[in-house]
Tab-separated table of C-alpha atoms in Angstrom:
chain	number	residue	atom	x	y	z
J	1	MET	CA	-143.411	-77.748	-26.681
J	2	LYS	CA	-146.887	-78.585	-25.467
J	3	ALA	CA	-147.307	-81.084	-28.304
J	4	LYS	CA	-144.035	-82.712	-27.347
J	5	LYS	CA	-145.221	-83.111	-23.725
J	6	ILE	CA	-148.496	-84.647	-24.892
J	7	LEU	CA	-146.631	-87.086	-27.144
J	8	THR	CA	-144.313	-88.016	-24.274
J	9	ALA	CA	-147.311	-88.624	-22.020
J	10	LEU	CA	-149.014	-90.767	-24.650
J	11	LEU	CA	-145.885	-92.855	-25.156
J	12	ALA	CA	-145.516	-93.331	-21.423
J	13	GLY	CA	-149.141	-94.358	-21.209
J	14	ALA	CA	-148.664	-96.800	-24.055
J	15	CYS	CA	-145.670	-98.341	-22.325
J	16	LEU	CA	-147.600	-98.665	-19.108
J	17	PHE	CA	-150.482	-100.261	-21.010
J	18	GLY	CA	-148.054	-102.608	-22.717
J	19	MET	CA	-146.504	-103.563	-19.418
J	20	SER	CA	-149.951	-104.078	-17.962
J	21	ALA	CA	-150.926	-106.297	-20.882
J	22	VAL	CA	-147.766	-108.387	-20.534
J	23	THR	CA	-148.250	-108.647	-16.783
J	24	SER	CA	-151.876	-109.683	-17.303
J	25	SER	CA	-150.792	-112.290	-19.852
J	26	VAL	CA	-148.187	-113.660	-17.456
J	27	VAL	CA	-150.716	-113.817	-14.647
J	28	LYS	CA	-153.168	-115.655	-16.885
J	29	ALA	CA	-150.485	-118.140	-17.932
J	30	GLU	CA	-149.601	-118.734	-14.306
J	31	GLU	CA	-153.244	-119.254	-13.384
J	32	VAL	CA	-153.637	-122.340	-15.568
J	33	ILE	CA	-152.117	-125.798	-15.572
J	34	LYS	CA	-151.817	-127.346	-19.026
J	35	VAL	CA	-152.340	-131.084	-19.498
J	36	GLY	CA	-151.720	-132.617	-22.917
J	37	VAL	CA	-153.972	-135.225	-24.542
J	38	PHE	CA	-152.949	-137.298	-27.576
J	39	LEU	CA	-155.545	-139.635	-29.026
J	40	PRO	CA	-156.509	-141.061	-32.445
J	41	LEU	CA	-159.347	-138.744	-33.475
J	42	THR	CA	-159.028	-139.663	-37.160
J	43	GLY	CA	-157.875	-142.839	-38.910
J	44	ASP	CA	-158.547	-146.499	-38.124
J	45	ASN	CA	-158.811	-146.008	-34.347
J	46	ALA	CA	-160.881	-142.818	-34.331
J	47	ALA	CA	-163.958	-144.353	-32.707
J	48	GLY	CA	-161.885	-145.458	-29.710
J	49	GLY	CA	-160.124	-142.127	-29.483
J	50	GLU	CA	-163.401	-140.206	-29.501
J	51	LEU	CA	-164.783	-142.340	-26.668
J	52	GLU	CA	-161.666	-141.625	-24.641
J	53	LEU	CA	-161.736	-137.908	-25.351
J	54	ARG	CA	-165.243	-137.928	-23.905
J	55	GLY	CA	-163.878	-139.364	-20.673
J	56	VAL	CA	-161.093	-136.797	-20.397
J	57	LYS	CA	-163.504	-133.930	-21.014
J	58	LEU	CA	-166.053	-135.282	-18.515
J	59	ALA	CA	-163.368	-135.533	-15.836
J	60	ASN	CA	-162.276	-131.981	-16.641
J	61	GLU	CA	-165.853	-130.784	-16.167
J	62	VAL	CA	-166.188	-132.512	-12.801
J	63	HIS	CA	-162.679	-131.471	-11.658
J	64	PRO	CA	-161.823	-128.292	-13.598
J	65	LYS	CA	-159.322	-126.895	-11.097
J	66	VAL	CA	-156.402	-128.126	-9.028
J	67	LEU	CA	-154.278	-126.117	-6.604
J	68	GLY	CA	-156.683	-123.252	-7.250
J	69	LYS	CA	-155.783	-123.133	-10.952
J	70	LYS	CA	-157.786	-124.025	-14.032
J	71	ILE	CA	-156.749	-127.203	-15.820
J	72	VAL	CA	-156.515	-126.521	-19.560
J	73	LEU	CA	-156.591	-129.516	-21.898
J	74	VAL	CA	-154.358	-129.301	-24.970
J	75	VAL	CA	-155.713	-131.952	-27.348
J	76	GLN	CA	-153.752	-133.357	-30.290
J	77	ASP	CA	-154.887	-135.908	-32.900
J	78	ASN	CA	-152.280	-138.637	-33.427
J	79	LYS	CA	-154.267	-139.766	-36.506
J	80	SER	CA	-153.928	-143.482	-35.605
J	81	ASP	CA	-150.342	-143.244	-36.842
J	82	LYS	CA	-147.217	-144.116	-34.842
J	83	ALA	CA	-145.008	-141.445	-36.431
J	84	GLU	CA	-147.669	-138.807	-35.868
J	85	ALA	CA	-148.078	-139.957	-32.251
J	86	ALA	CA	-144.398	-139.243	-31.630
J	87	ASN	CA	-144.652	-135.886	-33.399
J	88	VAL	CA	-147.657	-134.582	-31.479
J	89	VAL	CA	-146.246	-135.635	-28.108
J	90	ALA	CA	-143.021	-133.772	-28.896
J	91	ARG	CA	-145.138	-130.755	-29.829
J	92	LEU	CA	-147.116	-130.941	-26.576
J	93	ILE	CA	-143.866	-130.906	-24.624
J	94	GLU	CA	-141.799	-128.405	-26.608
J	95	LYS	CA	-144.431	-125.945	-27.841
J	96	ASP	CA	-147.367	-126.246	-25.450
J	97	LYS	CA	-145.260	-126.801	-22.309
J	98	VAL	CA	-147.696	-129.277	-20.737
J	99	CYS	CA	-146.865	-130.721	-17.322
J	100	ALA	CA	-148.438	-134.149	-17.979
J	101	ILE	CA	-149.812	-136.086	-20.949
J	102	LEU	CA	-152.830	-138.405	-21.255
J	103	GLY	CA	-152.988	-141.123	-23.912
J	104	SER	CA	-153.178	-143.008	-25.994
J	105	TYR	CA	-155.788	-145.407	-27.198
J	106	GLY	CA	-153.670	-148.083	-28.877
J	107	SER	CA	-150.532	-149.624	-27.423
J	108	SER	CA	-148.497	-148.996	-30.584
J	109	LEU	CA	-149.322	-145.294	-30.456
J	110	SER	CA	-148.381	-145.062	-26.797
J	111	MET	CA	-145.107	-146.915	-27.275
J	112	ALA	CA	-144.196	-144.537	-30.105
J	113	ALA	CA	-144.229	-141.718	-27.549
J	114	GLY	CA	-142.465	-143.637	-24.789
J	115	ASN	CA	-138.895	-142.464	-25.249
J	116	ILE	CA	-139.997	-138.871	-25.828
J	117	VAL	CA	-141.774	-138.533	-22.471
J	118	LYS	CA	-138.963	-140.424	-20.754
J	119	ASP	CA	-136.171	-138.286	-22.213
J	120	ASN	CA	-138.038	-135.058	-21.438
J	121	LYS	CA	-139.146	-136.241	-17.977
J	122	ILE	CA	-142.825	-135.516	-18.568
J	123	PRO	CA	-145.259	-137.988	-16.946
J	124	ALA	CA	-147.660	-139.733	-19.321
J	125	ILE	CA	-150.698	-141.772	-18.351
J	126	GLY	CA	-152.037	-144.342	-20.794
J	127	THR	CA	-155.782	-144.605	-21.195
J	128	SER	CA	-156.460	-148.076	-22.641
J	129	CYS	CA	-153.022	-149.151	-23.930
J	130	THR	CA	-152.746	-152.635	-22.406
J	131	ASN	CA	-149.460	-153.961	-23.857
J	132	PRO	CA	-146.893	-154.371	-21.013
J	133	GLN	CA	-144.164	-152.681	-23.075
J	134	VAL	CA	-145.877	-149.300	-22.765
J	135	THR	CA	-144.674	-148.860	-19.180
J	136	LYS	CA	-141.923	-151.483	-18.906
J	137	GLY	CA	-138.591	-149.800	-18.196
J	138	ASN	CA	-140.134	-146.328	-18.469
J	139	ASP	CA	-140.385	-144.463	-15.156
J	140	TYR	CA	-142.402	-141.701	-16.806
J	141	TYR	CA	-145.207	-143.792	-18.314
J	142	PHE	CA	-148.154	-144.978	-16.215
J	143	ARG	CA	-151.567	-146.285	-17.203
J	144	ALA	CA	-155.180	-146.472	-16.007
J	145	CYS	CA	-155.954	-149.887	-17.552
J	146	PHE	CA	-155.046	-153.472	-16.714
J	147	ILE	CA	-152.384	-155.163	-18.845
J	148	ASP	CA	-152.642	-157.951	-21.399
J	149	PRO	CA	-151.077	-160.817	-19.418
J	150	PHE	CA	-153.984	-160.453	-16.993
J	151	GLN	CA	-156.605	-159.806	-19.694
J	152	GLY	CA	-155.434	-162.786	-21.727
J	153	THR	CA	-155.430	-165.081	-18.704
J	154	VAL	CA	-158.932	-163.984	-17.689
J	155	MET	CA	-160.337	-164.963	-21.084
J	156	ALA	CA	-158.311	-168.183	-21.231
J	157	ASN	CA	-159.871	-169.200	-17.933
J	158	TYR	CA	-163.328	-168.236	-19.099
J	159	ILE	CA	-163.050	-170.114	-22.393
J	160	LYS	CA	-161.717	-173.206	-20.639
J	161	LYS	CA	-164.508	-172.947	-18.070
J	162	ASN	CA	-167.027	-172.917	-20.922
J	163	GLY	CA	-165.722	-176.295	-22.053
J	164	HIS	CA	-163.804	-175.207	-25.162
J	165	LYS	CA	-160.832	-177.548	-25.572
J	166	LYS	CA	-159.709	-176.611	-29.112
J	167	VAL	CA	-159.345	-172.949	-30.000
J	168	ALA	CA	-158.162	-171.100	-33.102
J	169	VAL	CA	-156.538	-167.684	-32.742
J	170	ILE	CA	-156.887	-164.949	-35.355
J	171	GLN	CA	-154.655	-161.930	-34.776
J	172	GLU	CA	-154.138	-158.511	-36.364
J	173	VAL	CA	-150.437	-159.093	-36.991
J	174	SER	CA	-149.646	-155.419	-37.691
J	175	ASN	CA	-151.120	-154.381	-34.319
J	176	ASP	CA	-148.870	-154.686	-31.212
J	177	TYR	CA	-151.928	-154.874	-28.982
J	178	SER	CA	-153.464	-157.770	-30.894
J	179	VAL	CA	-150.237	-159.779	-31.191
J	180	GLY	CA	-149.358	-159.266	-27.544
J	181	LEU	CA	-152.804	-160.145	-26.212
J	182	ALA	CA	-153.029	-163.215	-28.469
J	183	LYS	CA	-149.679	-164.461	-27.141
J	184	PHE	CA	-150.645	-164.005	-23.486
J	185	PHE	CA	-153.951	-165.751	-24.108
J	186	MET	CA	-152.264	-168.694	-25.848
J	187	ASP	CA	-149.631	-169.070	-23.131
J	188	ALA	CA	-152.301	-169.158	-20.433
J	189	TYR	CA	-154.691	-171.407	-22.362
J	190	LYS	CA	-152.005	-173.983	-23.217
J	191	GLY	CA	-150.874	-173.885	-19.597
J	192	MET	CA	-154.390	-175.003	-18.635
J	193	GLY	CA	-154.242	-177.949	-21.009
J	194	GLY	CA	-156.094	-176.287	-23.873
J	195	LYS	CA	-155.102	-176.861	-27.509
J	196	ILE	CA	-154.396	-174.100	-30.036
J	197	LEU	CA	-155.395	-175.509	-33.432
J	198	ASP	CA	-154.251	-172.628	-35.598
J	199	VAL	CA	-152.909	-169.054	-35.515
J	200	ALA	CA	-154.088	-166.971	-38.474
J	201	ASN	CA	-152.871	-163.476	-39.346
J	202	TYR	CA	-154.359	-160.452	-41.064
J	203	GLN	CA	-153.336	-156.813	-41.520
J	204	THR	CA	-154.928	-153.647	-40.163
J	205	GLY	CA	-157.384	-152.384	-42.764
J	206	ASP	CA	-158.101	-155.795	-44.319
J	207	LYS	CA	-161.729	-156.328	-45.287
J	208	ASP	CA	-161.792	-159.801	-46.868
J	209	PHE	CA	-161.087	-162.649	-44.441
J	210	THR	CA	-162.464	-165.489	-46.565
J	211	ALA	CA	-159.163	-167.300	-47.067
J	212	ILE	CA	-158.053	-167.400	-43.438
J	213	LEU	CA	-161.559	-168.241	-42.210
J	214	THR	CA	-161.819	-171.134	-44.682
J	215	ASN	CA	-158.564	-172.552	-43.311
J	216	VAL	CA	-159.694	-172.054	-39.715
J	217	LYS	CA	-163.050	-173.710	-40.400
J	218	ALA	CA	-161.254	-176.794	-41.747
J	219	LYS	CA	-159.522	-177.201	-38.356
J	220	ASN	CA	-162.931	-177.499	-36.633
J	221	PRO	CA	-162.304	-175.318	-33.539
J	222	ASP	CA	-164.625	-175.148	-30.531
J	223	ALA	CA	-164.151	-171.381	-30.329
J	224	ILE	CA	-162.128	-168.530	-31.829
J	225	TYR	CA	-160.113	-165.935	-29.935
J	226	ALA	CA	-159.646	-162.862	-32.131
J	227	PRO	CA	-158.377	-159.760	-30.305
J	228	GLY	CA	-158.095	-156.902	-32.770
J	229	ASN	CA	-159.455	-153.538	-33.821
J	230	PHE	CA	-163.246	-153.129	-33.627
J	231	THR	CA	-163.967	-152.736	-37.354
J	232	GLU	CA	-161.834	-155.620	-38.618
J	233	SER	CA	-163.069	-157.866	-35.806
J	234	ALA	CA	-166.731	-157.201	-36.595
J	235	LEU	CA	-166.172	-157.900	-40.305
J	236	LEU	CA	-164.267	-161.061	-39.417
J	237	ILE	CA	-167.129	-162.434	-37.313
J	238	ALA	CA	-169.749	-161.523	-39.917
J	239	GLN	CA	-167.805	-163.270	-42.693
J	240	ALA	CA	-167.239	-166.323	-40.484
J	241	HIS	CA	-170.994	-166.679	-40.117
J	242	GLN	CA	-171.459	-166.316	-43.873
J	243	LEU	CA	-169.085	-169.264	-44.307
J	244	GLY	CA	-171.056	-171.328	-41.812
J	245	LEU	CA	-168.406	-170.987	-39.093
J	246	LYS	CA	-170.717	-170.255	-36.180
J	247	VAL	CA	-168.570	-171.086	-33.159
J	248	PRO	CA	-168.315	-168.592	-30.255
J	249	PHE	CA	-166.013	-165.603	-30.787
J	250	TYR	CA	-164.022	-164.074	-27.931
J	251	GLY	CA	-161.981	-160.871	-27.913
J	252	GLY	CA	-160.540	-158.006	-25.906
J	253	ASP	CA	-161.382	-154.520	-24.715
J	254	THR	CA	-161.037	-152.823	-28.131
J	255	TRP	CA	-164.368	-154.347	-29.168
J	256	GLU	CA	-166.399	-152.173	-26.808
J	257	THR	CA	-167.362	-149.482	-29.304
J	258	ALA	CA	-170.561	-148.591	-31.140
J	259	ASP	CA	-168.703	-149.253	-34.416
J	260	PHE	CA	-168.243	-152.920	-33.496
J	261	LEU	CA	-172.004	-153.257	-32.977
J	262	GLU	CA	-172.933	-151.270	-36.092
J	263	VAL	CA	-170.506	-153.025	-38.440
J	264	GLY	CA	-171.221	-156.498	-37.068
J	265	GLY	CA	-174.987	-156.151	-36.601
J	266	GLU	CA	-176.727	-159.397	-35.719
J	267	ASP	CA	-173.585	-161.391	-36.464
J	268	VAL	CA	-171.811	-160.146	-33.319
J	269	GLU	CA	-174.666	-161.222	-31.058
J	270	GLY	CA	-173.182	-163.497	-28.393
J	271	ALA	CA	-169.610	-162.295	-28.889
J	272	MET	CA	-167.699	-162.174	-25.583
J	273	LEU	CA	-165.019	-159.703	-24.527
J	274	THR	CA	-162.898	-158.622	-21.593
J	275	THR	CA	-163.149	-154.979	-20.594
J	276	ALA	CA	-162.420	-152.658	-17.683
J	277	PHE	CA	-165.743	-151.199	-16.541
J	278	GLY	CA	-169.373	-152.037	-15.997
J	279	ARG	CA	-171.905	-149.942	-14.110
J	280	GLU	CA	-172.576	-153.029	-11.987
J	281	MET	CA	-169.120	-152.531	-10.429
J	282	ALA	CA	-169.503	-148.776	-9.881
J	283	SER	CA	-168.833	-148.650	-6.151
J	284	THR	CA	-166.794	-145.455	-5.641
J	285	LYS	CA	-168.103	-141.894	-5.373
J	286	GLU	CA	-166.082	-141.031	-8.481
J	287	ALA	CA	-167.839	-143.817	-10.388
J	288	LYS	CA	-171.243	-142.490	-9.331
J	289	ASP	CA	-170.255	-138.937	-10.318
J	290	PHE	CA	-169.045	-140.269	-13.664
J	291	LEU	CA	-172.284	-142.135	-14.346
J	292	ALA	CA	-174.345	-139.083	-13.390
J	293	ILE	CA	-172.564	-136.642	-15.712
J	294	PHE	CA	-172.421	-139.229	-18.496
J	295	ALA	CA	-176.179	-139.831	-18.274
J	296	LYS	CA	-176.790	-136.085	-18.389
J	297	GLN	CA	-174.692	-135.542	-21.515
J	298	PHE	CA	-175.339	-138.851	-23.304
J	299	PRO	CA	-178.784	-139.936	-22.055
J	300	ASN	CA	-179.336	-142.684	-24.619
J	301	GLU	CA	-175.939	-144.368	-24.340
J	302	GLU	CA	-174.170	-146.823	-22.059
J	303	PRO	CA	-170.688	-145.661	-21.016
J	304	SER	CA	-167.834	-147.577	-22.590
J	305	ALA	CA	-164.899	-148.742	-20.498
J	306	LEU	CA	-162.757	-146.609	-22.817
J	307	THR	CA	-164.539	-143.500	-21.564
J	308	ALA	CA	-164.227	-144.608	-17.933
J	309	LEU	CA	-160.505	-145.352	-18.303
J	310	ALA	CA	-159.800	-141.993	-19.905
J	311	TYR	CA	-161.633	-140.318	-17.028
J	312	ASP	CA	-159.392	-142.261	-14.633
J	313	ALA	CA	-156.242	-141.280	-16.522
J	314	TYR	CA	-157.206	-137.641	-16.007
J	315	MET	CA	-157.804	-138.312	-12.309
J	316	LEU	CA	-154.382	-139.946	-11.906
J	317	ALA	CA	-152.839	-136.760	-13.297
J	318	TYR	CA	-155.150	-134.615	-11.153
J	319	TYR	CA	-154.208	-136.384	-7.922
J	320	GLY	CA	-150.552	-136.326	-8.948
J	321	ILE	CA	-150.599	-132.540	-9.416
J	322	GLU	CA	-152.513	-132.091	-6.172
J	323	LYS	CA	-150.081	-134.231	-4.188
J	324	ALA	CA	-147.031	-132.635	-5.836
J	325	GLY	CA	-148.340	-129.199	-4.892
J	326	SER	CA	-147.044	-127.770	-8.155
J	327	ALA	CA	-146.998	-128.163	-11.933
J	328	ASP	CA	-143.412	-129.419	-11.906
J	329	PRO	CA	-143.417	-132.558	-14.130
J	330	VAL	CA	-140.844	-134.493	-12.085
J	331	ALA	CA	-142.698	-133.783	-8.839
J	332	ILE	CA	-145.959	-134.845	-10.509
J	333	ARG	CA	-144.327	-138.039	-11.761
J	334	ASN	CA	-143.138	-138.913	-8.252
J	335	ALA	CA	-146.556	-138.139	-6.777
J	336	ILE	CA	-148.372	-140.318	-9.337
J	337	ALA	CA	-146.057	-143.225	-8.545
J	338	ALA	CA	-146.623	-142.805	-4.798
J	339	ASN	CA	-150.426	-142.536	-4.796
J	340	LYS	CA	-152.186	-145.521	-3.239
J	341	ASN	CA	-155.740	-146.828	-3.287
J	342	LEU	CA	-157.230	-143.945	-5.259
J	343	PRO	CA	-161.057	-144.265	-5.519
J	344	LEU	CA	-161.370	-144.024	-9.307
J	345	VAL	CA	-164.221	-144.877	-11.684
J	346	THR	CA	-162.904	-148.360	-12.509
J	347	GLY	CA	-162.240	-149.140	-8.845
J	348	ASN	CA	-159.733	-148.388	-6.106
J	349	THR	CA	-156.391	-148.026	-7.861
J	350	THR	CA	-152.817	-148.539	-6.740
J	351	LEU	CA	-149.990	-148.517	-9.264
J	352	ASN	CA	-147.286	-151.181	-9.033
J	353	ALA	CA	-143.555	-150.667	-9.627
J	354	ASP	CA	-144.073	-150.720	-13.407
J	355	GLY	CA	-146.748	-148.023	-13.261
J	356	ASP	CA	-149.574	-150.505	-13.912
J	357	PRO	CA	-152.768	-150.641	-11.828
J	358	VAL	CA	-153.731	-153.820	-10.061
J	359	LYS	CA	-157.441	-154.141	-10.829
J	360	GLY	CA	-160.027	-156.626	-12.000
J	361	ALA	CA	-161.587	-157.281	-15.416
J	362	VAL	CA	-165.209	-157.280	-16.523
J	363	ILE	CA	-166.527	-159.844	-18.984
J	364	LYS	CA	-169.332	-158.683	-21.284
J	365	THR	CA	-171.347	-160.157	-24.118
J	366	VAL	CA	-173.326	-158.609	-26.960
J	367	LYS	CA	-177.047	-159.045	-26.395
J	368	LYS	CA	-179.765	-157.348	-28.442
J	369	GLY	CA	-177.264	-154.905	-29.864
J	370	LYS	CA	-175.798	-153.862	-26.523
J	371	PHE	CA	-172.813	-154.782	-24.364
J	372	VAL	CA	-174.160	-156.649	-21.341
J	373	TYR	CA	-172.325	-157.430	-18.091
J	374	VAL	CA	-171.607	-161.115	-17.483
J	375	ASP	CA	-168.964	-161.414	-14.759
J	376	PHE	CA	-166.178	-159.667	-12.833
J	377	VAL	CA	-162.774	-161.257	-12.249
J	378	GLN	CA	-160.504	-160.005	-9.452
J	379	PRO	CA	-156.721	-160.148	-9.907
J	380	LYS	CA	-155.038	-162.877	-7.887
């Protein structure tokens, strides 16, 4: 009888312990807010994805809590693949139960996830995906970066200002970002009276550009506009120089990676690009905090705009959660859309009706193996 009472007591204690453990687990789950991150950490775009993951993690270190709860990052690798991008975003929503999603580097990767976040009513904030179609018609997709119609027009103006009247365009035809940016540049440049001599195409992953460069050289352009992925673009410029085609090369924000400098070496000296951040424009407190923590963790590096934009994407989600007063995705979405004049790293930010920020562009050049600030262009 005594043994039976002891067993009963032990079982009761075990049940109480089990209940306590479950309660503790529930409390812990309720004490955190989960934010998803999907970026290309492997594959062709890995260098860009890694720079952006830095920015997200830095922002999380500076602002680890919101509404008194810890922000937990759930990071997924979309492997630079559109199908995988859709898969991991679905997983973040269905399995990980995140309340917001950050990403991605690469417009194609972001667009692959567009309908998923829209159908599930989970707000997503693009980091450096500049194609207008990422947010167009999607009330649940926002972004931290400027869009390509503006970026293309900025460089068209700059090229025209530099006296280039005949330009060849070389685009990565399998890349939505490259094709879109090339089109917006050409529309703006022709509208200013400039002449497009040729439009040449190549595929992502190509390494031999001899044929298209030989054709372009025969057209005798004043300059070449070649927005594309960092590796292919660096190889393209290097091979152009080997063929004796030494006209100025201009590109977009994807170039601002260490890989572009390492692959291109001396051949990319003088290359010009549009981008979203330069320490010369760091006027907000958030920008100063960003530069301070970046210098502490990466003392021998200059922060890329990709890192700054990813930091800002995190902050858009952070302010959205704070303003919503909860982790409810629809409330967060509405709060993100309503926020005005947020003092972010890349400048004071207000989102327009499409979820795109109205902000300026930085022009940089490669000088002595580094990206150097040249100019800042405000939106009109």
